[in-house]
Short mmCIF file of C-alpha atoms and ligand atoms in Angstrom, two decimals:
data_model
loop_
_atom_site.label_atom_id
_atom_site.label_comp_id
_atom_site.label_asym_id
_atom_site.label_seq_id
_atom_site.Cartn_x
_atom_site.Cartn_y
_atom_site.Cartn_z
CA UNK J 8 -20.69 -58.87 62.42
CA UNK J 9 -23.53 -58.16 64.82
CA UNK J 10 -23.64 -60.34 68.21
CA UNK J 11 -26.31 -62.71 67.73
CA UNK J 12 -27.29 -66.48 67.64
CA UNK J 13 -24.09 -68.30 66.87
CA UNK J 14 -21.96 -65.57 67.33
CA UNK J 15 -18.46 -65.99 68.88
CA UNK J 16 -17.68 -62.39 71.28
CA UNK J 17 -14.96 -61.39 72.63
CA UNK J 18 -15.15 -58.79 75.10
CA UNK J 19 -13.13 -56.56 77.76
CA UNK J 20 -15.70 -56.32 81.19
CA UNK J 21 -14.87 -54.63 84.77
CA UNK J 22 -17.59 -55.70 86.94
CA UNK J 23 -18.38 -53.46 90.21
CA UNK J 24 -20.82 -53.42 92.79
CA UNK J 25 -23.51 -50.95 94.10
CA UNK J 26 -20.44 -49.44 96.23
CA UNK J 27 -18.50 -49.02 93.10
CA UNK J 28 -16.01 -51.56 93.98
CA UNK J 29 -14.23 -53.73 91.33
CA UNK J 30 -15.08 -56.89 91.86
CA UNK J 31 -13.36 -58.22 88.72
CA UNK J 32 -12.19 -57.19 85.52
CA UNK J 33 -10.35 -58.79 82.06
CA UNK J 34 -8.23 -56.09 82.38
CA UNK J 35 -4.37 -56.99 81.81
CA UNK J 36 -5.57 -60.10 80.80
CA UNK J 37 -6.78 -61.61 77.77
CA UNK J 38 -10.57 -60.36 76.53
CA UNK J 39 -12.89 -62.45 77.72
CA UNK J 40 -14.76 -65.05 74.63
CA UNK J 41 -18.31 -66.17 74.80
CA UNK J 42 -20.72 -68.00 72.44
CA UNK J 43 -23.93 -66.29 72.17
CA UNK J 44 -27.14 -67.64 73.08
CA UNK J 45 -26.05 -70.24 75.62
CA UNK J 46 -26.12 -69.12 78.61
CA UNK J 47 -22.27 -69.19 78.95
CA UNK J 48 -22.38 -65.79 80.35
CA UNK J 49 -25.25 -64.17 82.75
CA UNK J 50 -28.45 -63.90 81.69
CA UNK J 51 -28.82 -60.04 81.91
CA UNK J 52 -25.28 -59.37 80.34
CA UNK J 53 -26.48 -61.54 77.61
CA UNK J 54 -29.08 -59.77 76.75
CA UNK J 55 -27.24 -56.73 76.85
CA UNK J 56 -24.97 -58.17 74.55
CA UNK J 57 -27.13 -58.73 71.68
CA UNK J 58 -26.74 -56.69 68.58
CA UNK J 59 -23.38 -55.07 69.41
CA UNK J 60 -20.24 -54.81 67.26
CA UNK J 61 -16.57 -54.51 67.73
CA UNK J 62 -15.62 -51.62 69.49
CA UNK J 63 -19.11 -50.97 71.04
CA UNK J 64 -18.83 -49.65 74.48
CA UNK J 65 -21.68 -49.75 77.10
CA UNK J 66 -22.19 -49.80 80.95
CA UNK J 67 -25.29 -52.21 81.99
CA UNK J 68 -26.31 -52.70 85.30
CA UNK J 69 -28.01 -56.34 86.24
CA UNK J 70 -30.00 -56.89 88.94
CA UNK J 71 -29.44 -60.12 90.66
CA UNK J 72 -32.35 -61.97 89.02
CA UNK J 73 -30.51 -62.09 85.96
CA UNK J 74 -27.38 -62.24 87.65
CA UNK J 75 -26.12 -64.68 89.86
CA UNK J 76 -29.56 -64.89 91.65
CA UNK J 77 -30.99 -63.48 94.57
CA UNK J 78 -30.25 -64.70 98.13
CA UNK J 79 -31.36 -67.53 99.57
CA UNK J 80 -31.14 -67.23 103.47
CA UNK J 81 -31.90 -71.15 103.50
CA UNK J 82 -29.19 -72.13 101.65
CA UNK J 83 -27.02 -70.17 104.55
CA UNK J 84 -27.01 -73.16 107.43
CA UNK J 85 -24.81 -73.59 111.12
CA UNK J 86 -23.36 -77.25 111.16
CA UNK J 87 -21.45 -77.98 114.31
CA UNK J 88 -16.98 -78.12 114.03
CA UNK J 89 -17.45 -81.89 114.30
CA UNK J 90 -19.03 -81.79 110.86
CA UNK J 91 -15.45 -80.88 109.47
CA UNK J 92 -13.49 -83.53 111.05
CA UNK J 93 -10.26 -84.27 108.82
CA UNK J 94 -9.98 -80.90 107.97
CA UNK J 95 -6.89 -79.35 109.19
CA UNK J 96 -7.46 -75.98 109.24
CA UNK J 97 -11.10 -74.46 109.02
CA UNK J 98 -10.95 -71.18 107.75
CA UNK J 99 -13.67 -68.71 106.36
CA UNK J 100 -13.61 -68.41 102.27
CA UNK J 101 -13.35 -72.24 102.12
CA UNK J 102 -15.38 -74.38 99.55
CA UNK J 103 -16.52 -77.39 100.83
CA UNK J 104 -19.39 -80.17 98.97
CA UNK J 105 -22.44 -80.64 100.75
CA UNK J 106 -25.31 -83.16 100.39
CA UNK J 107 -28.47 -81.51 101.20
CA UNK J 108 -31.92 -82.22 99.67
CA UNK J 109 -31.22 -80.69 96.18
CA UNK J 110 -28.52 -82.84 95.97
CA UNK J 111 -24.71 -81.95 96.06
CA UNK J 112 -24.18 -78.37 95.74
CA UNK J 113 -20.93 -76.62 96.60
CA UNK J 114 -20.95 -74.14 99.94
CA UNK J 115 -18.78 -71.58 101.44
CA UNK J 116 -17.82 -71.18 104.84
CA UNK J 117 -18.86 -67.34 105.95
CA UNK J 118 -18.21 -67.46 109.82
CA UNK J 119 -17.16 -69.72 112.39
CA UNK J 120 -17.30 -68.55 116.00
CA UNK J 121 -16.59 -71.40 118.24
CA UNK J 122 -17.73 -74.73 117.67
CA UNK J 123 -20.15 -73.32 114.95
CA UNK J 124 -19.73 -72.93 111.91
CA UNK J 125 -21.79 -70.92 109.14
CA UNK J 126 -21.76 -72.05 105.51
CA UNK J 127 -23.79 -70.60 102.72
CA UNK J 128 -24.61 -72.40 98.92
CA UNK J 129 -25.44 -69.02 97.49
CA UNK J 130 -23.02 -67.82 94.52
CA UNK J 131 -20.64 -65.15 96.10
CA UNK J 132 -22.10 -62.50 93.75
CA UNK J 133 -25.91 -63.44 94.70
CA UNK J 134 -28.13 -60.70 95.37
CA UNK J 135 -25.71 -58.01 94.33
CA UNK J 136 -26.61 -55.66 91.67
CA UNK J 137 -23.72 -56.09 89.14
CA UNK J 138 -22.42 -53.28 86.87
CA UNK J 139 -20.25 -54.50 84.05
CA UNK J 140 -18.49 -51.80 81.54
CA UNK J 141 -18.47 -53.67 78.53
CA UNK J 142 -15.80 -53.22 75.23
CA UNK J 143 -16.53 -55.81 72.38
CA UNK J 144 -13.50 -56.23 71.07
CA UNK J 145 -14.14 -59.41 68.41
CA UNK J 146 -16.86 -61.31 66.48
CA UNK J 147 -17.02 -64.38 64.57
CA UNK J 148 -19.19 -67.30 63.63
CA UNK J 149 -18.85 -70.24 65.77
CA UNK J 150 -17.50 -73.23 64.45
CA UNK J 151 -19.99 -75.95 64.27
CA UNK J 152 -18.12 -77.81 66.48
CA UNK J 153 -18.47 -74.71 69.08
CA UNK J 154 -22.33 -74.78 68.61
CA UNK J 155 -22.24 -78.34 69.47
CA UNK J 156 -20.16 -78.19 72.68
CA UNK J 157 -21.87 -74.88 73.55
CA UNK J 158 -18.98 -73.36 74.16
CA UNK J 159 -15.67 -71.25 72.56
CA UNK J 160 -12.69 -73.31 71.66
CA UNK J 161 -9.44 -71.48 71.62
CA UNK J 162 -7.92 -68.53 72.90
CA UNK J 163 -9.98 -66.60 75.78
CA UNK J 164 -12.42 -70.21 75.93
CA UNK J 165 -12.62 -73.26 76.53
CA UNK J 166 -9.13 -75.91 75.75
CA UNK J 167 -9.89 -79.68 75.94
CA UNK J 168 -7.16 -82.04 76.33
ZN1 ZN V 23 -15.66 -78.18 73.48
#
């Protein structure tokens, strides 16, 4: 079974960067499962997807427009340390919600020297190039249940209480 529209995929992935450096990988873990078509994954993976088989192995780079974006620098702000009041500890890699003009959108804090305090709304992976080798290692048709949740029940997806 060919991936495609309504198609359920499983699939091993190590993703690196331009440097070569894993950034993540399924393996030792369970494959990872998808439904086709939705978006579930990233766009340019997606694509890359389409038509495969079990047991198909590929290496497909993805430039960060059909990745996890390219970099905004004015999502990357300085607040002042008084912005953070209640929090015990401010450290760099923490997630934090902040209300800006788009709305709520989650941010990371990248530096904090002194009393300021740099936080960035860009996806960790945006801008970056990413390289996935790919191994399909299951398809199916999705249940019609799947195709209305737009996304994998089960093992490797998505479990609702
Ligand atoms: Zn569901």
């Amino acid at each position: 079974m060919r991936i495609g529209e309504n198609i359920v995929a499983s699939f091993h992935y190590t993703l690196k960067n331009d440097a070569g450096e894993v950034l993540d990988s399924s393996q030792g873990r369970e494959p990872l499962a998808y439904l086709h078509g939705v978006g579930n994954i990233v766009e340019g993976l997606e694509k890359a997807m389409e038509g495969r088989g079990v047991g198909d192995k590929f290496s497909v780079s993805v430039a960060p427009e059909e990745g996890y974006g390219v970099h905004h620098e004015q999502l990357t702000q300085q607040v002042p340390r008084e912005a953070f009041q209640g929090v015990e500890q401010l450290e760099v890699g923490m997630h934090f919600q902040a209300s800006g003009e788009q709305g709520v959108m989650e941010v990371r804090v990248t530096a904090i020297e002194g009393d300021v305090v740099t936080v960035d709304g860009n996806h960790p992976l945006a801008g970056e190039t990413l390289h996935f080798d790919i191994e399909v290692t299951d398809t199916r048709a999705a249940t019609a249940e799947e195709t209305a949740h737009g996304h994998v029940h089960g093992p490797g997806g998505h479990h609702h209480d």
